[in-house]
Amino acid sequence: MQYKAPSGTRDIFASDITLWHMVEKTACKQAERAGYIEIRTPAFEQTDLFMRGIGEESEVVQKQMYTFTTPGGESLTLRPEITAPVMRAYIEHSMHKTGAFRKFYYLGPSFRYERAQKGRWRQFSQFGVEAIGSESPLADVETIVLAWDILKQSGVPGLKLLINSIGCPECRPLFRKALGDYITEKKDKLCKDCVRRIDTNILRILDCKNESCREAVKDAPDVSQFLCQTCETHFEVVKRGVKQFIPDWKLDPHLVRGLDYYTHTVYEFVAGELGSQNAVGGGGRYNLLVEELGGPPTPSVGFALGLDRIVLSLQSSVENRLANASPTVYLVSISDELREPAFEIVLRLRRSSIPADMDFENRSLKAQFRAANKSGAQFVAVLGPEEHSKGLVNLKCLADGTQEPVSVESLVEKILGKK
Ligand code: HAM
């Protein structure tokens, strides 16, 4: 029997891990610069947390949760997202009692039983932030700009922001009613799921991917016509901030998001070259969630980025891959006896923060040169018996083809000067 990774999961290997590390480091650094501190919550929680938090009618709760009963009879669920767990921790540890504004970031796997395809996995990793306890629209702007900067600095190609406001409990019922009146007329054009959504989760019909549903909602009423004064003023400030700091954004009146806890601002980031699974992140304001989970009224806002999709978008750029994964120097030894001194040079370079590598399979000289070229290294350092006896290596710069003997002592300086 040959075991395989379960459908929707996969193994990740070295060249991709380099990209993962780069994105993770970029995200953590940027979040910390904006005053967010890390929080780590368990991979599973009580099932009820997600039913209440995400919403019983949401697709995630209806169809995508990995729920199991423990031998002790407790129902637990692998987290399908990390916002509800962070709010649970916030309430459980009485952070609301100090009344202070709290800002957390997190990083880790989430689990959804979805139809697996490229860009959509059953185990995937999220990086997210939650700004808890502020109703200021500037907090919305802060999270949007932070997510944008992380994605941009990571190198995500063709990045675009979509934003919308889906109102609050005061104005949303009016919009829901208008949408209901409109959509009931088009019921026969809707997919099976959307027919059910008319009664359970009508807003979700707006962003159904089914072609016939898209056509049906093309001229649906626009949520912006129904926003109350508070929602409108809030959204105006958010848009002002976005206009100033995000070069590529669009108002999308059909953007509603898949989790039920949102109020006011919602947003999503899409990347080019990813096909149908092009959302690399999403978030919004959720002023009622903490209360829904048993805490006091606590207006909050946050986002989560899909790290797997971000890395996928970067992989399409071969250049990026080479730049991130390759050693700077590849050591080639002319004879077997010189492998040990060559290895010493590799270690010395690494200790000086210069990425270096060599052949560990006793390959022929020709094969070592082939590996050096394939590795994407900027320099090849060749160690022959004559060079070794004089404390030298022959340093070849692959970009311009120049070659010169360099003393091992000054190798670091030479490379740094040429880089
Ligand atoms: P979400 O839109 O469900 O939001 O997920 C955020 C991101 O996670 C998506 O944009 C996508 O990049 C990634 N993602 C989701 N499902 C998958 C999957 N099956 N495979 C690969 N990537 C996936 C949330 O989870 C909210 N908790 C975000 C939030 C934080 N809202 C407020 N605070």
CSV table of C-alpha atoms and ligand atoms in Angstrom, one decimal:
chain,number,residue,atom,x,y,z
A,1,MET,CA,0.0,0.0,0.0
A,2,GLN,CA,1.4,3.4,-1.0
A,3,TYR,CA,0.3,6.2,1.3
A,4,LYS,CA,-0.6,9.6,-0.1
A,5,ALA,CA,-1.1,13.0,1.5
A,6,PRO,CA,-4.9,13.4,1.9
A,7,SER,CA,-6.8,15.2,-0.8
A,8,GLY,CA,-6.5,19.0,-0.5
A,9,THR,CA,-3.2,18.7,1.5
A,10,ARG,CA,0.4,18.6,0.2
A,11,ASP,CA,4.0,18.5,1.1
A,12,ILE,CA,6.1,21.7,0.7
A,13,PHE,CA,9.7,21.5,-0.3
A,14,ALA,CA,12.8,23.6,-0.1
A,15,SER,CA,12.6,26.0,-3.0
A,16,ASP,CA,9.0,26.9,-2.0
A,17,ILE,CA,9.9,27.1,1.7
A,18,THR,CA,12.3,30.0,0.9
A,19,LEU,CA,9.3,31.9,-0.5
A,20,TRP,CA,7.1,31.0,2.5
A,21,HIS,CA,9.8,32.3,4.9
A,22,MET,CA,10.1,35.5,2.9
A,23,VAL,CA,6.3,36.1,3.0
A,24,GLU,CA,5.9,35.2,6.6
A,25,LYS,CA,8.8,37.4,7.7
A,26,THR,CA,7.5,40.3,5.6
A,27,ALA,CA,4.1,39.9,7.2
A,28,CYS,CA,5.2,39.6,10.8
A,29,LYS,CA,7.6,42.5,10.5
A,30,GLN,CA,5.1,44.9,8.9
A,31,ALA,CA,2.4,43.9,11.5
A,32,GLU,CA,4.8,44.5,14.4
A,33,ARG,CA,5.8,47.9,12.9
A,34,ALA,CA,2.1,48.8,13.1
A,35,GLY,CA,1.8,47.8,16.7
A,36,TYR,CA,0.3,44.3,16.4
A,37,ILE,CA,1.6,41.6,18.7
A,38,GLU,CA,1.5,37.8,18.0
A,39,ILE,CA,-1.2,35.5,19.4
A,40,ARG,CA,-1.3,31.7,19.0
A,41,THR,CA,-4.5,29.8,19.5
A,42,PRO,CA,-5.2,26.1,19.4
A,43,ALA,CA,-5.8,24.3,16.0
A,44,PHE,CA,-9.2,23.1,17.2
A,45,GLU,CA,-12.0,24.7,19.3
A,46,GLN,CA,-15.4,23.9,20.6
A,47,THR,CA,-17.7,23.4,17.5
A,48,ASP,CA,-20.2,25.9,18.9
A,49,LEU,CA,-17.7,28.8,18.7
A,50,PHE,CA,-17.7,28.6,14.9
A,51,MET,CA,-21.4,27.9,14.6
A,52,ARG,CA,-22.2,31.1,16.5
A,53,GLY,CA,-19.2,33.1,15.3
A,54,ILE,CA,-19.2,32.4,11.6
A,55,GLY,CA,-22.9,31.9,11.3
A,56,GLU,CA,-24.9,28.6,11.1
A,57,GLU,CA,-26.1,29.5,7.6
A,58,SER,CA,-22.7,30.2,6.2
A,59,GLU,CA,-21.2,27.8,3.7
A,60,VAL,CA,-18.2,27.2,5.9
A,61,VAL,CA,-20.3,26.0,8.8
A,62,GLN,CA,-22.9,24.2,6.6
A,63,LYS,CA,-20.4,22.2,4.5
A,64,GLN,CA,-16.8,22.7,5.3
A,65,MET,CA,-16.0,22.0,8.9
A,66,TYR,CA,-13.9,19.2,10.1
A,67,THR,CA,-15.9,18.3,13.2
A,68,PHE,CA,-15.3,15.3,15.5
A,69,THR,CA,-16.4,14.0,18.8
A,70,THR,CA,-13.8,13.3,21.4
A,71,PRO,CA,-13.9,10.0,23.4
A,72,GLY,CA,-15.2,12.2,26.2
A,73,GLY,CA,-18.2,13.2,24.1
A,74,GLU,CA,-17.2,16.8,23.3
A,75,SER,CA,-17.8,18.2,19.8
A,76,LEU,CA,-14.6,19.9,18.5
A,77,THR,CA,-13.8,21.5,15.1
A,78,LEU,CA,-10.5,22.1,13.4
A,79,ARG,CA,-10.4,25.9,13.0
A,80,PRO,CA,-11.7,26.9,9.5
A,81,GLU,CA,-10.5,30.5,10.3
A,82,ILE,CA,-8.8,32.3,13.1
A,83,THR,CA,-10.9,35.4,13.9
A,84,ALA,CA,-13.4,33.6,16.1
A,85,PRO,CA,-10.7,31.8,18.1
A,86,VAL,CA,-8.9,35.1,18.7
A,87,MET,CA,-12.1,36.7,19.9
A,88,ARG,CA,-12.7,33.6,22.2
A,89,ALA,CA,-9.2,34.2,23.6
A,90,TYR,CA,-9.9,37.9,24.1
A,91,ILE,CA,-13.0,37.2,26.1
A,92,GLU,CA,-11.7,34.2,27.9
A,93,HIS,CA,-8.7,36.1,29.2
A,94,SER,CA,-10.9,39.1,30.2
A,95,MET,CA,-9.0,41.5,28.0
A,96,HIS,CA,-12.2,43.5,27.5
A,97,LYS,CA,-12.2,44.4,31.2
A,98,THR,CA,-9.2,46.7,30.8
A,99,GLY,CA,-11.1,48.3,27.9
A,100,ALA,CA,-7.9,48.9,26.0
A,101,PHE,CA,-7.6,48.7,22.3
A,102,ARG,CA,-5.8,45.4,21.4
A,103,LYS,CA,-4.0,44.5,18.2
A,104,PHE,CA,-3.1,40.9,17.4
A,105,TYR,CA,-1.5,39.1,14.5
A,106,TYR,CA,-1.4,35.3,13.9
A,107,LEU,CA,0.0,32.8,11.5
A,108,GLY,CA,-1.0,29.2,11.1
A,109,PRO,CA,-3.0,26.5,9.4
A,110,SER,CA,-6.8,26.5,8.9
A,111,PHE,CA,-8.9,23.7,7.7
A,112,ARG,CA,-12.0,23.6,5.4
A,113,TYR,CA,-13.5,20.6,3.7
A,114,GLU,CA,-13.8,22.3,0.2
A,115,ARG,CA,-13.6,20.9,-3.3
A,116,ALA,CA,-9.8,20.7,-3.6
A,117,GLN,CA,-8.3,22.4,-6.7
A,118,LYS,CA,-5.3,24.5,-7.6
A,119,GLY,CA,-5.3,27.4,-5.1
A,120,ARG,CA,-8.0,25.8,-2.9
A,121,TRP,CA,-6.7,23.4,-0.3
A,122,ARG,CA,-8.3,21.6,2.7
A,123,GLN,CA,-5.4,22.6,4.9
A,124,PHE,CA,-4.1,26.1,4.2
A,125,SER,CA,-2.2,28.8,6.1
A,126,GLN,CA,-3.4,32.2,7.0
A,127,PHE,CA,-1.6,35.3,8.3
A,128,GLY,CA,-4.1,37.7,9.8
A,129,VAL,CA,-4.5,40.6,12.1
A,130,GLU,CA,-7.4,41.7,14.4
A,131,ALA,CA,-7.7,45.3,15.8
A,132,ILE,CA,-10.1,44.8,18.7
A,133,GLY,CA,-12.0,47.6,20.4
A,134,SER,CA,-12.1,50.6,18.1
A,135,GLU,CA,-14.9,51.8,15.9
A,136,SER,CA,-12.7,54.4,14.2
A,137,PRO,CA,-12.8,54.1,10.4
A,138,LEU,CA,-9.0,54.8,10.6
A,139,ALA,CA,-8.6,51.3,12.1
A,140,ASP,CA,-10.3,49.9,8.9
A,141,VAL,CA,-7.8,52.0,6.8
A,142,GLU,CA,-4.9,50.8,8.9
A,143,THR,CA,-5.7,47.1,8.3
A,144,ILE,CA,-6.3,47.6,4.6
A,145,VAL,CA,-3.0,49.5,4.1
A,146,LEU,CA,-1.1,46.9,6.2
A,147,ALA,CA,-2.5,44.0,4.1
A,148,TRP,CA,-1.7,45.9,0.9
A,149,ASP,CA,1.9,46.7,2.0
A,150,ILE,CA,2.5,43.0,3.0
A,151,LEU,CA,1.2,41.7,-0.3
A,152,LYS,CA,3.1,44.4,-2.3
A,153,GLN,CA,6.4,43.9,-0.5
A,154,SER,CA,6.1,40.1,-0.9
A,155,GLY,CA,5.9,40.8,-4.7
A,156,VAL,CA,2.4,39.5,-5.4
A,157,PRO,CA,1.8,40.4,-9.1
A,158,GLY,CA,-1.3,42.2,-10.4
A,159,LEU,CA,-2.6,43.1,-7.0
A,160,LYS,CA,-6.0,44.8,-6.7
A,161,LEU,CA,-8.2,45.8,-3.7
A,162,LEU,CA,-12.0,45.5,-3.8
A,163,ILE,CA,-14.0,47.2,-1.1
A,164,ASN,CA,-17.6,47.6,-0.1
A,165,SER,CA,-19.8,48.5,2.9
A,166,ILE,CA,-22.5,46.0,3.8
A,167,GLY,CA,-24.1,48.3,6.3
A,168,CYS,CA,-25.2,47.5,9.9
A,169,PRO,CA,-28.2,46.0,11.7
A,170,GLU,CA,-30.0,49.3,11.3
A,171,CYS,CA,-29.8,49.6,7.5
A,172,ARG,CA,-29.1,46.1,6.3
A,173,PRO,CA,-32.6,44.8,6.7
A,174,LEU,CA,-33.8,47.5,4.3
A,175,PHE,CA,-31.3,46.3,1.7
A,176,ARG,CA,-32.1,42.7,2.4
A,177,LYS,CA,-35.8,43.4,1.7
A,178,ALA,CA,-35.1,45.2,-1.5
A,179,LEU,CA,-32.8,42.5,-2.7
A,180,GLY,CA,-35.4,39.8,-1.7
A,181,ASP,CA,-38.1,41.6,-3.8
A,182,TYR,CA,-35.7,41.8,-6.7
A,183,ILE,CA,-34.4,38.3,-6.6
A,184,THR,CA,-37.7,36.4,-6.0
A,185,GLU,CA,-38.6,37.5,-9.5
A,186,LYS,CA,-35.5,35.8,-10.8
A,187,LYS,CA,-35.8,32.6,-8.7
A,188,ASP,CA,-35.8,30.3,-11.7
A,189,LYS,CA,-32.4,31.6,-12.9
A,190,LEU,CA,-30.7,30.8,-9.6
A,191,CYS,CA,-28.6,27.7,-8.7
A,192,LYS,CA,-29.9,25.3,-6.1
A,193,ASP,CA,-27.8,26.8,-3.3
A,194,CYS,CA,-28.9,30.4,-4.1
A,195,VAL,CA,-32.6,29.4,-4.1
A,196,ARG,CA,-32.0,28.2,-0.5
A,197,ARG,CA,-30.1,31.4,0.3
A,198,ILE,CA,-33.1,33.6,-0.5
A,199,ASP,CA,-34.4,32.5,3.0
A,200,THR,CA,-31.2,31.8,4.8
A,201,ASN,CA,-28.4,34.2,3.6
A,202,ILE,CA,-29.6,36.4,0.8
A,203,LEU,CA,-26.5,38.6,0.5
A,204,ARG,CA,-24.4,35.7,-0.5
A,205,ILE,CA,-26.4,35.4,-3.8
A,206,LEU,CA,-24.6,38.5,-4.8
A,207,ASP,CA,-21.2,36.9,-5.0
A,208,CYS,CA,-22.2,33.4,-6.2
A,209,LYS,CA,-19.7,32.3,-8.9
A,210,ASN,CA,-22.4,30.5,-11.0
A,211,GLU,CA,-22.8,32.1,-14.4
A,212,SER,CA,-26.6,32.1,-14.3
A,213,CYS,CA,-26.7,33.6,-10.8
A,214,ARG,CA,-24.3,36.3,-11.9
A,215,GLU,CA,-26.5,37.2,-14.7
A,216,ALA,CA,-29.5,37.2,-12.4
A,217,VAL,CA,-28.0,39.7,-10.0
A,218,LYS,CA,-26.4,42.0,-12.6
A,219,ASP,CA,-29.0,44.7,-12.0
A,220,ALA,CA,-29.7,44.0,-8.4
A,221,PRO,CA,-30.2,47.0,-6.0
A,222,ASP,CA,-27.0,48.5,-4.9
A,223,VAL,CA,-26.2,48.4,-1.1
A,224,SER,CA,-24.8,52.0,-1.2
A,225,GLN,CA,-28.4,53.3,-1.7
A,226,PHE,CA,-29.5,51.8,1.6
A,227,LEU,CA,-26.6,52.8,4.0
A,228,CYS,CA,-27.7,54.7,7.0
A,229,GLN,CA,-25.9,58.0,7.9
A,230,THR,CA,-23.5,56.4,10.3
A,231,CYS,CA,-22.5,53.7,7.8
A,232,GLU,CA,-22.1,56.2,5.0
A,233,THR,CA,-19.9,58.6,7.1
A,234,HIS,CA,-17.8,55.7,8.2
A,235,PHE,CA,-17.3,54.4,4.7
A,236,GLU,CA,-16.5,57.9,3.4
A,237,VAL,CA,-13.5,58.1,5.7
A,238,VAL,CA,-12.4,54.6,4.7
A,239,LYS,CA,-12.6,55.4,1.0
A,240,ARG,CA,-10.6,58.7,1.6
A,241,GLY,CA,-7.8,56.7,3.2
A,242,VAL,CA,-7.9,54.0,0.5
A,243,LYS,CA,-7.7,56.6,-2.2
A,244,GLN,CA,-4.6,58.1,-0.6
A,245,PHE,CA,-2.7,55.0,0.1
A,246,ILE,CA,-3.8,52.2,-2.4
A,247,PRO,CA,-3.0,52.8,-6.0
A,248,ASP,CA,-5.2,50.0,-7.4
A,249,TRP,CA,-8.7,49.7,-5.9
A,250,LYS,CA,-12.3,49.4,-6.9
A,251,LEU,CA,-15.6,49.7,-5.3
A,252,ASP,CA,-17.5,46.4,-5.7
A,253,PRO,CA,-21.1,46.7,-4.6
A,254,HIS,CA,-21.5,42.9,-4.9
A,255,LEU,CA,-18.7,42.1,-2.5
A,256,VAL,CA,-20.3,40.5,0.6
A,257,ARG,CA,-17.8,37.9,1.9
A,258,GLY,CA,-18.5,34.3,3.0
A,259,LEU,CA,-18.5,34.7,6.8
A,260,ASP,CA,-21.6,36.1,8.5
A,261,TYR,CA,-20.0,38.3,11.1
A,262,TYR,CA,-19.2,41.4,9.0
A,263,THR,CA,-20.7,44.9,9.4
A,264,HIS,CA,-19.8,48.1,7.6
A,265,THR,CA,-16.5,47.7,5.6
A,266,VAL,CA,-15.6,44.5,3.8
A,267,TYR,CA,-12.7,44.1,1.5
A,268,GLU,CA,-10.8,41.6,-0.6
A,269,PHE,CA,-7.4,41.5,-2.3
A,270,VAL,CA,-7.1,39.7,-5.7
A,271,ALA,CA,-3.9,38.8,-7.5
A,272,GLY,CA,-3.3,38.4,-11.2
A,273,GLU,CA,-2.3,35.0,-12.7
A,274,LEU,CA,-4.2,32.9,-10.2
A,275,GLY,CA,-7.3,32.0,-12.2
A,276,SER,CA,-10.5,31.4,-10.3
A,277,GLN,CA,-9.0,31.2,-6.8
A,278,ASN,CA,-7.5,34.7,-7.0
A,279,ALA,CA,-8.4,36.1,-3.6
A,280,VAL,CA,-5.2,36.3,-1.7
A,281,GLY,CA,-6.8,37.9,1.3
A,282,GLY,CA,-9.9,39.4,2.8
A,283,GLY,CA,-11.4,41.0,5.8
A,284,GLY,CA,-13.5,43.7,7.2
A,285,ARG,CA,-15.2,45.1,10.2
A,286,TYR,CA,-17.2,42.9,12.6
A,287,ASN,CA,-18.7,45.1,15.3
A,288,LEU,CA,-21.0,42.4,16.7
A,289,LEU,CA,-18.9,39.3,16.9
A,290,VAL,CA,-17.5,39.7,20.5
A,291,GLU,CA,-21.0,40.3,21.8
A,292,GLU,CA,-22.3,37.3,19.9
A,293,LEU,CA,-19.7,35.2,21.6
A,294,GLY,CA,-20.6,36.4,25.1
A,295,GLY,CA,-18.4,39.5,25.5
A,296,PRO,CA,-19.4,43.2,25.7
A,297,PRO,CA,-20.0,45.3,22.6
A,298,THR,CA,-16.5,45.5,21.0
A,299,PRO,CA,-16.2,47.0,17.5
A,300,SER,CA,-13.4,45.4,15.7
A,301,VAL,CA,-11.8,45.0,12.3
A,302,GLY,CA,-9.2,42.7,10.7
A,303,PHE,CA,-8.1,40.6,7.7
A,304,ALA,CA,-6.5,37.2,6.8
A,305,LEU,CA,-4.2,36.6,3.9
A,306,GLY,CA,-4.0,33.2,2.3
A,307,LEU,CA,-0.3,32.3,2.4
A,308,ASP,CA,-0.6,29.3,0.0
A,309,ARG,CA,-2.1,31.5,-2.7
A,310,ILE,CA,0.4,34.3,-2.1
A,311,VAL,CA,3.3,31.8,-2.6
A,312,LEU,CA,1.5,30.3,-5.6
A,313,SER,CA,1.3,33.8,-7.2
A,314,LEU,CA,5.1,34.3,-6.6
A,315,GLN,CA,6.0,30.9,-8.0
A,316,SER,CA,4.8,31.9,-11.4
A,317,SER,CA,7.7,34.4,-11.5
A,318,VAL,CA,10.8,32.2,-12.2
A,319,GLU,CA,13.1,35.1,-11.6
A,320,ASN,CA,11.7,35.7,-8.1
A,321,ARG,CA,12.1,32.0,-7.4
A,322,LEU,CA,15.7,31.9,-8.4
A,323,ALA,CA,16.5,35.2,-6.6
A,324,ASN,CA,15.0,33.8,-3.4
A,325,ALA,CA,16.1,30.2,-3.4
A,326,SER,CA,19.6,30.3,-4.9
A,327,PRO,CA,22.9,30.4,-3.0
A,328,THR,CA,25.1,33.4,-3.7
A,329,VAL,CA,28.2,31.2,-4.1
A,330,TYR,CA,28.6,27.6,-5.3
A,331,LEU,CA,31.9,25.9,-4.4
A,332,VAL,CA,33.3,23.5,-7.0
A,333,SER,CA,36.2,21.3,-6.0
A,334,ILE,CA,38.5,20.0,-8.7
A,335,SER,CA,39.4,16.7,-6.9
A,336,ASP,CA,37.9,14.6,-4.2
A,337,GLU,CA,40.6,15.5,-1.6
A,338,LEU,CA,39.5,19.1,-1.9
A,339,ARG,CA,35.9,18.6,-0.9
A,340,GLU,CA,36.7,19.0,2.8
A,341,PRO,CA,38.6,22.4,2.4
A,342,ALA,CA,35.8,23.5,0.0
A,343,PHE,CA,33.2,22.6,2.7
A,344,GLU,CA,35.2,24.7,5.2
A,345,ILE,CA,34.9,27.7,2.8
A,346,VAL,CA,31.1,27.1,2.4
A,347,LEU,CA,30.7,27.1,6.2
A,348,ARG,CA,32.9,30.2,6.6
A,349,LEU,CA,30.8,32.1,4.0
A,350,ARG,CA,27.5,31.1,5.7
A,351,ARG,CA,28.8,32.3,9.1
A,352,SER,CA,29.4,35.6,7.4
A,353,SER,CA,25.7,35.6,6.2
A,354,ILE,CA,26.6,34.8,2.6
A,355,PRO,CA,24.4,31.9,1.2
A,356,ALA,CA,26.7,29.2,0.0
A,357,ASP,CA,26.5,25.6,-1.2
A,358,MET,CA,28.4,22.8,-2.8
A,359,ASP,CA,28.0,19.3,-4.1
A,360,PHE,CA,27.4,16.6,-1.5
A,361,GLU,CA,27.2,13.6,-3.9
A,362,ASN,CA,30.8,13.2,-5.0
A,363,ARG,CA,29.8,14.3,-8.5
A,364,SER,CA,32.2,14.8,-11.4
A,365,LEU,CA,33.7,18.2,-12.1
A,366,LYS,CA,31.4,18.6,-15.1
A,367,ALA,CA,28.3,17.7,-13.0
A,368,GLN,CA,29.4,20.2,-10.3
A,369,PHE,CA,29.5,23.0,-12.8
A,370,ARG,CA,26.1,22.0,-14.2
A,371,ALA,CA,24.7,22.0,-10.6
A,372,ALA,CA,26.3,25.4,-10.0
A,373,ASN,CA,24.6,26.9,-13.1
A,374,LYS,CA,21.3,25.2,-12.2
A,375,SER,CA,21.4,26.5,-8.6
A,376,GLY,CA,21.1,30.2,-9.8
A,377,ALA,CA,24.2,31.2,-7.8
A,378,GLN,CA,25.8,34.5,-8.7
A,379,PHE,CA,29.4,33.2,-8.2
A,380,VAL,CA,31.2,30.0,-8.7
A,381,ALA,CA,34.3,29.5,-6.6
A,382,VAL,CA,36.6,26.8,-8.0
A,383,LEU,CA,39.1,25.2,-5.6
A,384,GLY,CA,42.0,23.4,-7.4
A,385,PRO,CA,45.2,22.0,-5.8
A,386,GLU,CA,47.3,24.9,-6.8
A,387,GLU,CA,44.8,27.5,-5.5
A,388,HIS,CA,44.4,25.5,-2.3
A,389,SER,CA,48.2,25.4,-1.6
A,390,LYS,CA,48.3,29.2,-1.9
A,391,GLY,CA,45.1,29.8,0.2
A,392,LEU,CA,43.1,31.0,-2.9
A,393,VAL,CA,40.0,30.2,-4.9
A,394,ASN,CA,39.2,31.0,-8.5
A,395,LEU,CA,36.1,33.3,-8.3
A,396,LYS,CA,33.9,33.4,-11.3
A,397,CYS,CA,31.1,36.0,-11.6
A,398,LEU,CA,28.3,34.4,-13.6
A,399,ALA,CA,26.7,37.7,-14.6
A,400,ASP,CA,29.7,39.2,-16.4
A,401,GLY,CA,31.9,36.0,-16.9
A,402,THR,CA,34.9,37.6,-15.2
A,403,GLN,CA,37.2,35.3,-13.3
A,404,GLU,CA,40.0,36.0,-10.8
A,405,PRO,CA,42.0,34.3,-8.1
A,406,VAL,CA,40.9,35.6,-4.7
A,407,SER,CA,42.4,34.8,-1.3
A,408,VAL,CA,40.1,32.8,1.0
A,409,GLU,CA,40.6,35.4,3.6
A,410,SER,CA,39.2,38.2,1.5
A,411,LEU,CA,36.5,36.2,-0.2
A,412,VAL,CA,33.7,37.6,1.9
A,413,GLU,CA,34.8,41.2,1.3
A,414,LYS,CA,35.2,40.6,-2.4
A,415,ILE,CA,31.7,39.0,-2.8
A,416,LEU,CA,30.0,41.7,-0.8
A,417,GLY,CA,31.8,44.4,-2.9
A,418,LYS,CA,30.6,42.8,-6.1
A,419,LYS,CA,27.0,41.9,-5.1
B,1,HAM,P1,-11.6,34.4,4.3
B,1,HAM,O1,-11.8,35.3,3.1
B,1,HAM,O2,-12.5,33.2,4.4
B,1,HAM,O3,-11.5,35.3,5.5
B,1,HAM,O4,-10.1,33.8,4.1
B,1,HAM,C1,-9.0,34.7,4.0
B,1,HAM,C2,-8.1,34.2,2.9
B,1,HAM,O5,-7.7,32.8,3.2
B,1,HAM,C3,-8.7,34.1,1.5
B,1,HAM,O6,-8.7,35.3,0.8
B,1,HAM,C4,-7.8,33.1,0.8
B,1,HAM,O7,-6.6,33.7,0.4
B,1,HAM,C5,-7.4,32.2,2.0
B,1,HAM,N1,-8.2,30.9,1.9
B,1,HAM,C6,-9.4,30.7,2.3
B,1,HAM,N2,-9.8,29.4,2.1
B,1,HAM,C7,-8.8,28.9,1.4
B,1,HAM,C8,-8.6,27.5,0.9
B,1,HAM,N3,-9.5,26.6,0.9
B,1,HAM,N4,-7.4,27.3,0.3
B,1,HAM,C9,-6.4,28.3,0.2
B,1,HAM,N5,-6.6,29.5,0.7
B,1,HAM,C10,-7.7,29.8,1.3
B,1,HAM,C11,-11.3,34.8,6.8
B,1,HAM,O8,-10.9,33.7,7.1
B,1,HAM,C12,-11.5,35.9,7.9
B,1,HAM,N6,-11.3,35.2,9.2
B,1,HAM,C13,-10.7,37.1,7.6
B,1,HAM,C14,-10.9,38.1,8.7
B,1,HAM,C15,-10.0,38.4,9.7
B,1,HAM,N7,-11.9,38.9,8.8
B,1,HAM,C16,-11.8,39.7,9.8
B,1,HAM,N8,-10.6,39.4,10.4
